Short mmCIF file of C-alpha atoms in Angstrom, two decimals:
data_model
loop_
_atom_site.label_atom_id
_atom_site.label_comp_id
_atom_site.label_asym_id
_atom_site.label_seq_id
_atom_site.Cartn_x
_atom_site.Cartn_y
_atom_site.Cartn_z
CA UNK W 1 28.37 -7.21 57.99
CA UNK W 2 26.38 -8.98 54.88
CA UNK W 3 22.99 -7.31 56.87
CA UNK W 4 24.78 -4.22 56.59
CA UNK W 5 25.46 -4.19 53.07
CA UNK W 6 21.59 -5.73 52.52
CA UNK W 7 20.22 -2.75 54.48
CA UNK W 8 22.66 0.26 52.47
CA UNK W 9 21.75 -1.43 49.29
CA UNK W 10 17.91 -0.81 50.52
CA UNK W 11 18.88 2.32 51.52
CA UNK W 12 19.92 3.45 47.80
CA UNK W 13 17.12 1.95 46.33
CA UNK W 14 14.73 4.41 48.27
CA UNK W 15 17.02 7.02 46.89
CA UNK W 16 16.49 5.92 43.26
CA UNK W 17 12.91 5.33 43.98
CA UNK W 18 12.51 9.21 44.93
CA UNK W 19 14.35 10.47 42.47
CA UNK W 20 12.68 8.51 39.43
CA UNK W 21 9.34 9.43 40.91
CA UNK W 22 10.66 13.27 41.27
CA UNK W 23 11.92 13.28 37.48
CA UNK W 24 8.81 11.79 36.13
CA UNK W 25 5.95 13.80 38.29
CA UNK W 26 7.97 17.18 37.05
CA UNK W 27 8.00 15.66 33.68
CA UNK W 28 4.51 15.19 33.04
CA UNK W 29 2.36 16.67 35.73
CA UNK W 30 3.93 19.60 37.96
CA UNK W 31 5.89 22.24 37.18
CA UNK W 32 7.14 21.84 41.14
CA UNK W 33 11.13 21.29 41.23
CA UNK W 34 11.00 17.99 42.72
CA UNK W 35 14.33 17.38 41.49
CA UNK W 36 15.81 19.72 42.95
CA UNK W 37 14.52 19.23 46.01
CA UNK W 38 14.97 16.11 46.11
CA UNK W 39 19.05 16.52 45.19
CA UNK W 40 19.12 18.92 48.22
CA UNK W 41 17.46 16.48 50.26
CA UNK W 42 19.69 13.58 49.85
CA UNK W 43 23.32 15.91 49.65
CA UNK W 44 22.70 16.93 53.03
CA UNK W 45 21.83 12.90 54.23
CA UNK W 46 24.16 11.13 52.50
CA UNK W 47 27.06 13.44 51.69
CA UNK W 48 28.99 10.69 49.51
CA UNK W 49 30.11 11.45 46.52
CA UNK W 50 27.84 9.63 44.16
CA UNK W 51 25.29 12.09 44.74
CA UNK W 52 27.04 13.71 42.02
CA UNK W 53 26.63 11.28 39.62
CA UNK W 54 22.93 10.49 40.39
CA UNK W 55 22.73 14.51 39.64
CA UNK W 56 24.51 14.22 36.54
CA UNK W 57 22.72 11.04 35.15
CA UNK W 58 19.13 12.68 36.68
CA UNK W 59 19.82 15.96 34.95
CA UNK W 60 19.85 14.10 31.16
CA UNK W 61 17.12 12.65 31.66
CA UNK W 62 14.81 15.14 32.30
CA UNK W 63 17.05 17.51 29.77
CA UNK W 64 15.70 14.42 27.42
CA UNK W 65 12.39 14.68 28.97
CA UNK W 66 11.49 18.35 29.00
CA UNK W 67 13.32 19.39 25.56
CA UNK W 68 15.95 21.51 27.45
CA UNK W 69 19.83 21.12 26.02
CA UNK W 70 21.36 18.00 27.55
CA UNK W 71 23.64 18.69 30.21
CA UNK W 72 22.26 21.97 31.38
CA UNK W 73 19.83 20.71 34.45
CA UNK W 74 22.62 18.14 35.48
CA UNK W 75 24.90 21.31 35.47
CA UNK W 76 23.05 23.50 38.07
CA UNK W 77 22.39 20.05 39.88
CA UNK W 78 26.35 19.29 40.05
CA UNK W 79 27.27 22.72 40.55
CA UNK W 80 24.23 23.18 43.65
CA UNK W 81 25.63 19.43 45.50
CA UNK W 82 28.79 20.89 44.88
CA UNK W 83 27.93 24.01 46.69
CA UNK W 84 26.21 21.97 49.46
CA UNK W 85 29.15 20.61 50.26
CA UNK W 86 31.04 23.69 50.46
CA UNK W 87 28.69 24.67 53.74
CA UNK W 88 29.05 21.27 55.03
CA UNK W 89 32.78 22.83 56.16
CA UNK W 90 31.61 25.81 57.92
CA UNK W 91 27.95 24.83 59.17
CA UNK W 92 26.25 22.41 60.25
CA UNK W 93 23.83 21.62 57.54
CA UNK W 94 21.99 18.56 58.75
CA UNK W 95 19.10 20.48 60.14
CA UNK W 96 15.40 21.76 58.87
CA UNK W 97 16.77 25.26 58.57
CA UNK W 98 19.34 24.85 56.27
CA UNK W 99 17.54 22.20 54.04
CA UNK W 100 14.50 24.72 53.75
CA UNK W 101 16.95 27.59 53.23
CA UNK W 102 19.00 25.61 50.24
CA UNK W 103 15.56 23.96 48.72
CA UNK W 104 14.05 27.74 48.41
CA UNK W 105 16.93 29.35 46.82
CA UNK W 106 17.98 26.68 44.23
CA UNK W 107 14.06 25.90 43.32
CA UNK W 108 13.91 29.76 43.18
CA UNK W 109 16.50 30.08 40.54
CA UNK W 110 15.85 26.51 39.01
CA UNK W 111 12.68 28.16 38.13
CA UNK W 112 13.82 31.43 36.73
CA UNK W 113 16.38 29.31 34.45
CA UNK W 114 13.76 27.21 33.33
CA UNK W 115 11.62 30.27 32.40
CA UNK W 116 8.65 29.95 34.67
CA UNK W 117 6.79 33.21 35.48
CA UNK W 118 5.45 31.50 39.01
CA UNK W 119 8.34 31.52 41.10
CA UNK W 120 7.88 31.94 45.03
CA UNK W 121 4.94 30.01 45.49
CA UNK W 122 6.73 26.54 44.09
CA UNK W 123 9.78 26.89 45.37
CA UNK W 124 8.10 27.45 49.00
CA UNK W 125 6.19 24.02 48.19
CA UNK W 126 9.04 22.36 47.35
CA UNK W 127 10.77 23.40 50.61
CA UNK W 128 8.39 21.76 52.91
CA UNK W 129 8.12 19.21 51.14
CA UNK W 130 12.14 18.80 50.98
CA UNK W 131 12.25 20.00 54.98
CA UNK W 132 8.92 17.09 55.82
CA UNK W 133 10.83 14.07 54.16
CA UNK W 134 14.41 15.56 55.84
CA UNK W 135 12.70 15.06 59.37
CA UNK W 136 11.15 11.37 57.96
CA UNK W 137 14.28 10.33 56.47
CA UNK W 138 17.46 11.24 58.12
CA UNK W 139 18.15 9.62 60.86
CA UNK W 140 16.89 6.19 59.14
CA UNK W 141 19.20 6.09 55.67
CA UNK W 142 22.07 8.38 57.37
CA UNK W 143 22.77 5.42 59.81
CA UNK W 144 22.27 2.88 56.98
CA UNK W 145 24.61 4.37 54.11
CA UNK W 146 27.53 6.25 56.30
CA UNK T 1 35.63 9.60 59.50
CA UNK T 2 38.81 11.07 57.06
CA UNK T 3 37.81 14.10 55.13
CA UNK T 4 36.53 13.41 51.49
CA UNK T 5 37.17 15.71 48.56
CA UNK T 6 34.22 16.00 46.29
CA UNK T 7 36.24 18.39 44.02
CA UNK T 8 37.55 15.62 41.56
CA UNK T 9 34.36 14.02 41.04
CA UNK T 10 32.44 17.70 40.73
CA UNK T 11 35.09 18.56 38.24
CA UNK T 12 34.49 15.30 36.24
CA UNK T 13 31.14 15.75 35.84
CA UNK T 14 30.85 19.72 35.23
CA UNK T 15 33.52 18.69 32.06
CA UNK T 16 31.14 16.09 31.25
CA UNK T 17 27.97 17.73 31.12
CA UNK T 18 29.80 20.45 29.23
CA UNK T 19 30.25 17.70 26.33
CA UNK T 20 26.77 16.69 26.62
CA UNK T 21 25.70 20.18 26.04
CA UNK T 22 28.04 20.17 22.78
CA UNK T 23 27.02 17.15 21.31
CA UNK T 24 23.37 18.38 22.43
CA UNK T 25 23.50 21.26 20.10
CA UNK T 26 25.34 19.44 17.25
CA UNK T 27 22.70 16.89 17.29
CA UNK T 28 24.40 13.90 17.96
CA UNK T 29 22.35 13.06 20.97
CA UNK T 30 19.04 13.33 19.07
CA UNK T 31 18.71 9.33 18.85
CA UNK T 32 19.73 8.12 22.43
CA UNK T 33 17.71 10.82 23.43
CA UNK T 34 14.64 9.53 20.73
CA UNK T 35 15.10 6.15 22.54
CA UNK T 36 14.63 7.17 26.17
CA UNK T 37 11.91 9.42 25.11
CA UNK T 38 9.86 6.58 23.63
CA UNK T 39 10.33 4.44 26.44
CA UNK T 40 9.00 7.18 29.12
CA UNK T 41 6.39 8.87 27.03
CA UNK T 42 3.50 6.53 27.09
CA UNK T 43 4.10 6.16 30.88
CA UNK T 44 4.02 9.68 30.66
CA UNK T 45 0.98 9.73 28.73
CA UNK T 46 -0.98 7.30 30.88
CA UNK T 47 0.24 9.41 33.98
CA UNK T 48 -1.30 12.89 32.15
CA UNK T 49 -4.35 10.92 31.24
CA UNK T 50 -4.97 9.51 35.62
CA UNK T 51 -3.94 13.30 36.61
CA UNK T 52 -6.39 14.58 34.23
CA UNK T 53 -9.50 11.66 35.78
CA UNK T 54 -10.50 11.18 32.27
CA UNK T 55 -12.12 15.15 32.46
CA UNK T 56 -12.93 14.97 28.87
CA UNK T 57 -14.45 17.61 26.84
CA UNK T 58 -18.79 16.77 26.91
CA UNK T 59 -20.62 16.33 23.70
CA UNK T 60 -22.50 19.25 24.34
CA UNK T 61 -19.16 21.29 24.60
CA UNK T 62 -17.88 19.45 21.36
CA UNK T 63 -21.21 20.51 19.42
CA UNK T 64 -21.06 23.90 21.02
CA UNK T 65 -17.77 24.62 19.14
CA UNK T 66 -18.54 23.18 16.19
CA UNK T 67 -21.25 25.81 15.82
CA UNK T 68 -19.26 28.52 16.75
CA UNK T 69 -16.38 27.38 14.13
CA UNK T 70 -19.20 27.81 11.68
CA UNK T 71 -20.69 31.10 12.43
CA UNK T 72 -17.34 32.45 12.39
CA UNK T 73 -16.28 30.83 8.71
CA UNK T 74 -19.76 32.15 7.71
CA UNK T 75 -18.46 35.68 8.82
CA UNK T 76 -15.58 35.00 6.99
CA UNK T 77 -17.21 34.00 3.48
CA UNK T 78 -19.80 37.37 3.90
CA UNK T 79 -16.89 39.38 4.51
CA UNK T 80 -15.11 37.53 1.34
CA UNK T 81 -18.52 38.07 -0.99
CA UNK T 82 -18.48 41.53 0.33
CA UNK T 83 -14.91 42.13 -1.23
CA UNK T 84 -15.42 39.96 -4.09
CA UNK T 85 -18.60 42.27 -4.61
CA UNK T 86 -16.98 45.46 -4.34
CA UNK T 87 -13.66 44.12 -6.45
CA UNK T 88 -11.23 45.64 -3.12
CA UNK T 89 -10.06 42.12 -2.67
CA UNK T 90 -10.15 38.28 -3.48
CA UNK T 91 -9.03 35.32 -1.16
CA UNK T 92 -9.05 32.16 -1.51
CA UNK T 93 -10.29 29.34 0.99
CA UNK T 94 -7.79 27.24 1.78
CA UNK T 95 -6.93 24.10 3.77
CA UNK T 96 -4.87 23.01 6.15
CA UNK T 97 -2.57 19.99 6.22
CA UNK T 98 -3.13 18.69 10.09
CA UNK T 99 -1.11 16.46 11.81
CA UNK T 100 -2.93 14.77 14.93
CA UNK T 101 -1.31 14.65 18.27
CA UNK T 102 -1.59 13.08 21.68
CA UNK T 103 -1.30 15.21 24.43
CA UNK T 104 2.30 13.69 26.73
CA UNK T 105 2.28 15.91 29.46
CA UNK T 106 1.03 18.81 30.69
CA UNK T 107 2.81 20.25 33.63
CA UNK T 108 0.94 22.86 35.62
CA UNK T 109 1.56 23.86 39.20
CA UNK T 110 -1.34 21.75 41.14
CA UNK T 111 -2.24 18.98 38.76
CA UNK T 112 -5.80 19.19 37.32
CA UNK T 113 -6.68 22.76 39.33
CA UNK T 114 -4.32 25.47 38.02
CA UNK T 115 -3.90 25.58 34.32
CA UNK T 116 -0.93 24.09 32.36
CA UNK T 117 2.27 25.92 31.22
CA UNK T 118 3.29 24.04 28.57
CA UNK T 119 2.09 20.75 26.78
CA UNK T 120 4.28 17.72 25.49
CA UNK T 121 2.97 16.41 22.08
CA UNK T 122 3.71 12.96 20.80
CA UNK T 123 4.85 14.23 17.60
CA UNK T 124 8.74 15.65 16.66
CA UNK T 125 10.67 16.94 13.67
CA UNK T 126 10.63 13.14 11.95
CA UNK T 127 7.03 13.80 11.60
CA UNK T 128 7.39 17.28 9.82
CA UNK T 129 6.51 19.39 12.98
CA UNK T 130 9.18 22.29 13.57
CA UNK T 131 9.60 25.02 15.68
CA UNK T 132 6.84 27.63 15.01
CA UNK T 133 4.03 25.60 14.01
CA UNK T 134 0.57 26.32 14.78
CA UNK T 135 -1.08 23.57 17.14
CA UNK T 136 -5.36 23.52 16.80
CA UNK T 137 -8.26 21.82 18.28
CA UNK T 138 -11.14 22.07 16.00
CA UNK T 139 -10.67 25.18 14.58
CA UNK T 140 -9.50 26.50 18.07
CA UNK T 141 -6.08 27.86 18.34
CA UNK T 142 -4.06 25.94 21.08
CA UNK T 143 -0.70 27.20 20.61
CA UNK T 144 2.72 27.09 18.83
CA UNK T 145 6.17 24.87 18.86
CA UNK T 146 8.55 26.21 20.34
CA UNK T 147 11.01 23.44 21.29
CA UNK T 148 11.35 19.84 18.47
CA UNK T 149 13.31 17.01 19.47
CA UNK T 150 12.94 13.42 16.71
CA UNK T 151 9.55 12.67 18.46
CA UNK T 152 8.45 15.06 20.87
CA UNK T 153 7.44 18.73 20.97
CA UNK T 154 6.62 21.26 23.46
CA UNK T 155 3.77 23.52 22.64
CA UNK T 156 3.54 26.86 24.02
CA UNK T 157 -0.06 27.56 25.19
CA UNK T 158 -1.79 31.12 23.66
CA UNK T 159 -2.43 31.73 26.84
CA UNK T 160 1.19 31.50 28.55
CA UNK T 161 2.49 35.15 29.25
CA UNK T 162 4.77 34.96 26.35
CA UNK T 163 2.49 34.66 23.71
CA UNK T 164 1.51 37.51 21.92
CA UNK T 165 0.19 37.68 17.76
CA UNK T 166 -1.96 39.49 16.09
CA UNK T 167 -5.74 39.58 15.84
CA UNK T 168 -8.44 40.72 14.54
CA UNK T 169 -12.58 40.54 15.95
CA UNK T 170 -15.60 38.70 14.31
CA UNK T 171 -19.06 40.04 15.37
CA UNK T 172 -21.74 37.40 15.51
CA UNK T 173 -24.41 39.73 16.11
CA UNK T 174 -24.85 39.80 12.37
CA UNK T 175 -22.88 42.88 11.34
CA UNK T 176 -20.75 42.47 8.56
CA UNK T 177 -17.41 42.63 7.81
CA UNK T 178 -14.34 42.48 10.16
CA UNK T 179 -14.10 44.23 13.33
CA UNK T 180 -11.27 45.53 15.20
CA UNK T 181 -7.35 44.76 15.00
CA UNK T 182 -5.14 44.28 18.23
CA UNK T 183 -2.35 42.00 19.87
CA UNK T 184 -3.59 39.14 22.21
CA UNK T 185 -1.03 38.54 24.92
CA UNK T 186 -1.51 35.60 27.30
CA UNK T 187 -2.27 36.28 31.29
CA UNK T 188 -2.93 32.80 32.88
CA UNK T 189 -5.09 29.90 32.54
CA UNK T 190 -7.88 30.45 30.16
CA UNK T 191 -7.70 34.72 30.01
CA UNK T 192 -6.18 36.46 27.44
CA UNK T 193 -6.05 40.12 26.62
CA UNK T 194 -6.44 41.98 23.49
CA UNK T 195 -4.75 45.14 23.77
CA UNK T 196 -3.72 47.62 21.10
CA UNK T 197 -6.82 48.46 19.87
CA UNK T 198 -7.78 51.68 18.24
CA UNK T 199 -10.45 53.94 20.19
CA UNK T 200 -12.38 54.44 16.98
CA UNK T 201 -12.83 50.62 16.33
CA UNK T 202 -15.60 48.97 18.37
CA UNK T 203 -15.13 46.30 20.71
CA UNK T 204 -18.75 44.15 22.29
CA UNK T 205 -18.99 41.89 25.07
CA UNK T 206 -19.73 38.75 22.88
CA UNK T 207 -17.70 39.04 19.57
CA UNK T 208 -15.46 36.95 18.91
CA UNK T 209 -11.17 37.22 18.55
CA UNK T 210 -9.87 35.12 15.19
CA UNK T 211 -6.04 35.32 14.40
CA UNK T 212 -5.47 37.73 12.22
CA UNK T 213 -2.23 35.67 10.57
CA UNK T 214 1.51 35.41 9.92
CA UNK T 215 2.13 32.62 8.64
CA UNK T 216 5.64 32.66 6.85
CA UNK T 217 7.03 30.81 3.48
CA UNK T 218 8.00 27.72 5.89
CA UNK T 219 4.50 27.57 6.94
CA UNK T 220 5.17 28.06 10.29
CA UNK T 221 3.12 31.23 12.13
CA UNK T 222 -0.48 31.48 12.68
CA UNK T 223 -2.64 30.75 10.13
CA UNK T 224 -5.51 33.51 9.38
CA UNK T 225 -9.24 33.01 11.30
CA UNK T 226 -8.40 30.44 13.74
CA UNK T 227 -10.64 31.13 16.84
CA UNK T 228 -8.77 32.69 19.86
CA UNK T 229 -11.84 33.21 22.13
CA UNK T 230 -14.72 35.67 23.45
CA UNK T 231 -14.63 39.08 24.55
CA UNK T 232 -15.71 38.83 27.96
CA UNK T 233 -15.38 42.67 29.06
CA UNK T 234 -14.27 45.37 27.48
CA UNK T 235 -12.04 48.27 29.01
CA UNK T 236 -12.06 51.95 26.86
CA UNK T 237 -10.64 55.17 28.60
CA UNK T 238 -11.55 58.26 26.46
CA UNK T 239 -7.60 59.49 27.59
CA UNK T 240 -5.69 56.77 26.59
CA UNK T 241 -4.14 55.77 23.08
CA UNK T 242 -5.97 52.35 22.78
CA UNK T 243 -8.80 50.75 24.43
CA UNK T 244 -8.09 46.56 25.28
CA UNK T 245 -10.77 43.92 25.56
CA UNK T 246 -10.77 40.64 27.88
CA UNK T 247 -10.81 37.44 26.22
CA UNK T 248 -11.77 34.01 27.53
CA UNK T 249 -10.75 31.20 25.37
CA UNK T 250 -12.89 28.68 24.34
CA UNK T 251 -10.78 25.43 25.00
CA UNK T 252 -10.35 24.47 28.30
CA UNK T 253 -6.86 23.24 27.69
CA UNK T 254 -6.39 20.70 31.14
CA UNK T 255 -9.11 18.75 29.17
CA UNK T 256 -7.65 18.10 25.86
CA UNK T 257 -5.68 15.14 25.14
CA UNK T 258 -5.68 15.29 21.31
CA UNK T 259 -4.25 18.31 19.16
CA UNK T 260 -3.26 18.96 15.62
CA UNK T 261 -0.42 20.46 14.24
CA UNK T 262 -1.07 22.69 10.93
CA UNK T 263 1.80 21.75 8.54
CA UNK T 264 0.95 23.32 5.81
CA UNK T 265 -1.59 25.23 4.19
CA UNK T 266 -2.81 24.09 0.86
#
């Protein structure tokens, strides 16, 4: 049991790990959305509801970050988990497919919010990268954290 | 495993982000938000500074547009003798109040290949910087605030898609005298087109674009004869309204990593 708790608590520290790396790479060197990648990535592992808060705490940050009004990146990031969850009920979204599919479409309008004339390009980047760490990752934190 | 509902949680937080995006706009954020910023920019900065492998601007470069800022202020002063001469008009040389910057970030799609989007200056509104102030390297126009927080600010490079201003042409080919009015827009990295210009006016491959300028009582805008860049080719159809010329800045803006912000003119 305490091995258990050693090895989720392991577990989440990857997760922070990834996402403070995605926030500060997009923050000062790529205009890639890691984040949101990244938020796809781990709603459709972990599927607990802290996710949301990691979104909501990740989106001020690099609101603070990037000059945008606070609130509005943890917003779409809330609202896009949220939505993620939704499909959990009809499909089955722990496959390549789906985390490609969701990756492209949120990165896709992530970037049209944020103004960015480049649009397809990134948000095809970010969904390999996304669907490559999926196939890494999933079967080794799902079993840890669930 | 029993069936969770996110929807209290997601409801929380949507409610909660909508009060961060109220006290965002009031202001009331501005100094939590000063305090994480200066904690994460100089990792910032030191992470711009390893993605950019110290690709600093050469000497040669550096003396190369210090030359070039002088032909085209000695264009500017025979122009100015020209009107003085002739008693059409009288201006007077003025100078600017610059505030230096470091560079933060400098986001672009493939670090160090494509060119940036944006930059992230070290500087905010408690350092007199506000939204619509020119940002210059050496005489070179950079770009323009468009976003201020206490100690950051993200500059808009001239040659982003939505930057457009007015300008005018400086030949160095010792002719006299300003040359042709027109709009630069941005296209992408370096590139920038003039466009607008009249078919009678004369565009070369080799003169030089200055801002024309707006600057405004706040002394935010453009100022006048900042150096946008160098007609690289030229494109005039006899049937349409205006002819438009291609223009190649002279900054290469991955490499900078200081810039100054014109406060005020004097």
């Amino acid at each position: 049991m305490r091995e258990k708790i050693l090895e989720q608590k392991k577990s989440v520290w990857v997760f922070i790990l990834i996402i403070a790396l995605s926030i500060f790479f997009e923050t000062s060197v790529t205009t890639l959305p890691l984040i949101v990648g990244t938020f796809v990535l781990f709603a459709v592992i972990l599927q607990r509801d802290w996710v949301f808060v990691a979104a909501f705490l990740s989106g001020l940050i690099f609101d603070i970050l990037t000059l945008r009004t606070i609130g509005t990146t943890s917003i779409f990031l809330i609202v896009l988990i949220f939505t993620i969850f939704l499909y959990k009920n009809k499909f089955e979204i722990e496959t390549i497919p789906f985390v490609f599919i969701a990756c492209f479409f949120a990165s896709f309008i992530f970037l049209i919010t944020a103004g960015f004339s480049n649009l397809l390009l990134p948000a095809f980047i970010v969904s390999i990268f996304a669907s490559v760490l999926f196939r890494l990752l999933s079967a080794p934190l799902r079993g840890k954290i669930r | 495993m029993p069936k969770r509902s996110f929807f209290p949680a997601f409801l929380v937080l949507i409610v909660l982000s909508g009060l961060f995006i109220v006290l965002s706009k009031t202001g009331i954020l501005s100094v939590p938000a000063d305090l994480i910023t200066k904690i994460v920019s100089p990792l910032q900065r030191a992470t711009f500074n390893l993605s950019s492998g110290g690709n600093k601007e050469s000497k040669l470069s550096l003396e190369n547009k210090a030359l070039i800022s002088k032909l085209t202020q000695m264009q500017k002063l025979l122009a100015e003798n020209s009107a003085l001469r002739d008693q059409f008009e009288t201006s007077v040389p003025k100078s600017q109040n610059l505030l230096p910057a470091s560079i933060v970030s400098a986001p672009s799609f493939v670090p160090g290949v494509t060119p940036a989007e944006y930059l992230t200056i070290d500087k905010g509104s408690s350092d007199g910087v506000k939204i619509g102030s020119a940002v210059v390297f050496k005489d070179n126009l950079v770009g323009k605030v468009t976003q201020v927080s206490n100690s950051l600010s993200k500059v808009i490079l001239v040659s982003n898609s939505s930057s457009t201003f007015p300008a005018k042409t400086i030949s160095i080919k010792g002719e006299r005298g300003i040359g042709a009015l027109g709009v630069v827009s941005g296209l992408s990295g370096q590139d920038l087109i003039l466009d607008k210009v009249l078919l009678s006016d004369t565009l070369q491959v080799g003169d030089y674009v200055v801002t024309k300028g707006d600057l405004q009582v706040d002394n935010t805008g453009y100022p006048p004869s900042l150096i946008v860049g160098k007609i690289i080719s030229v494109e005039k159809k006899a049937s349409e309204l205006f002819q438009r010329a291609k223009v190649k800045s002279l900054l290469e803006f991955s490499k900078l990593t200081t810039v100054f912000v014109v406060l005020g003119y004097e």
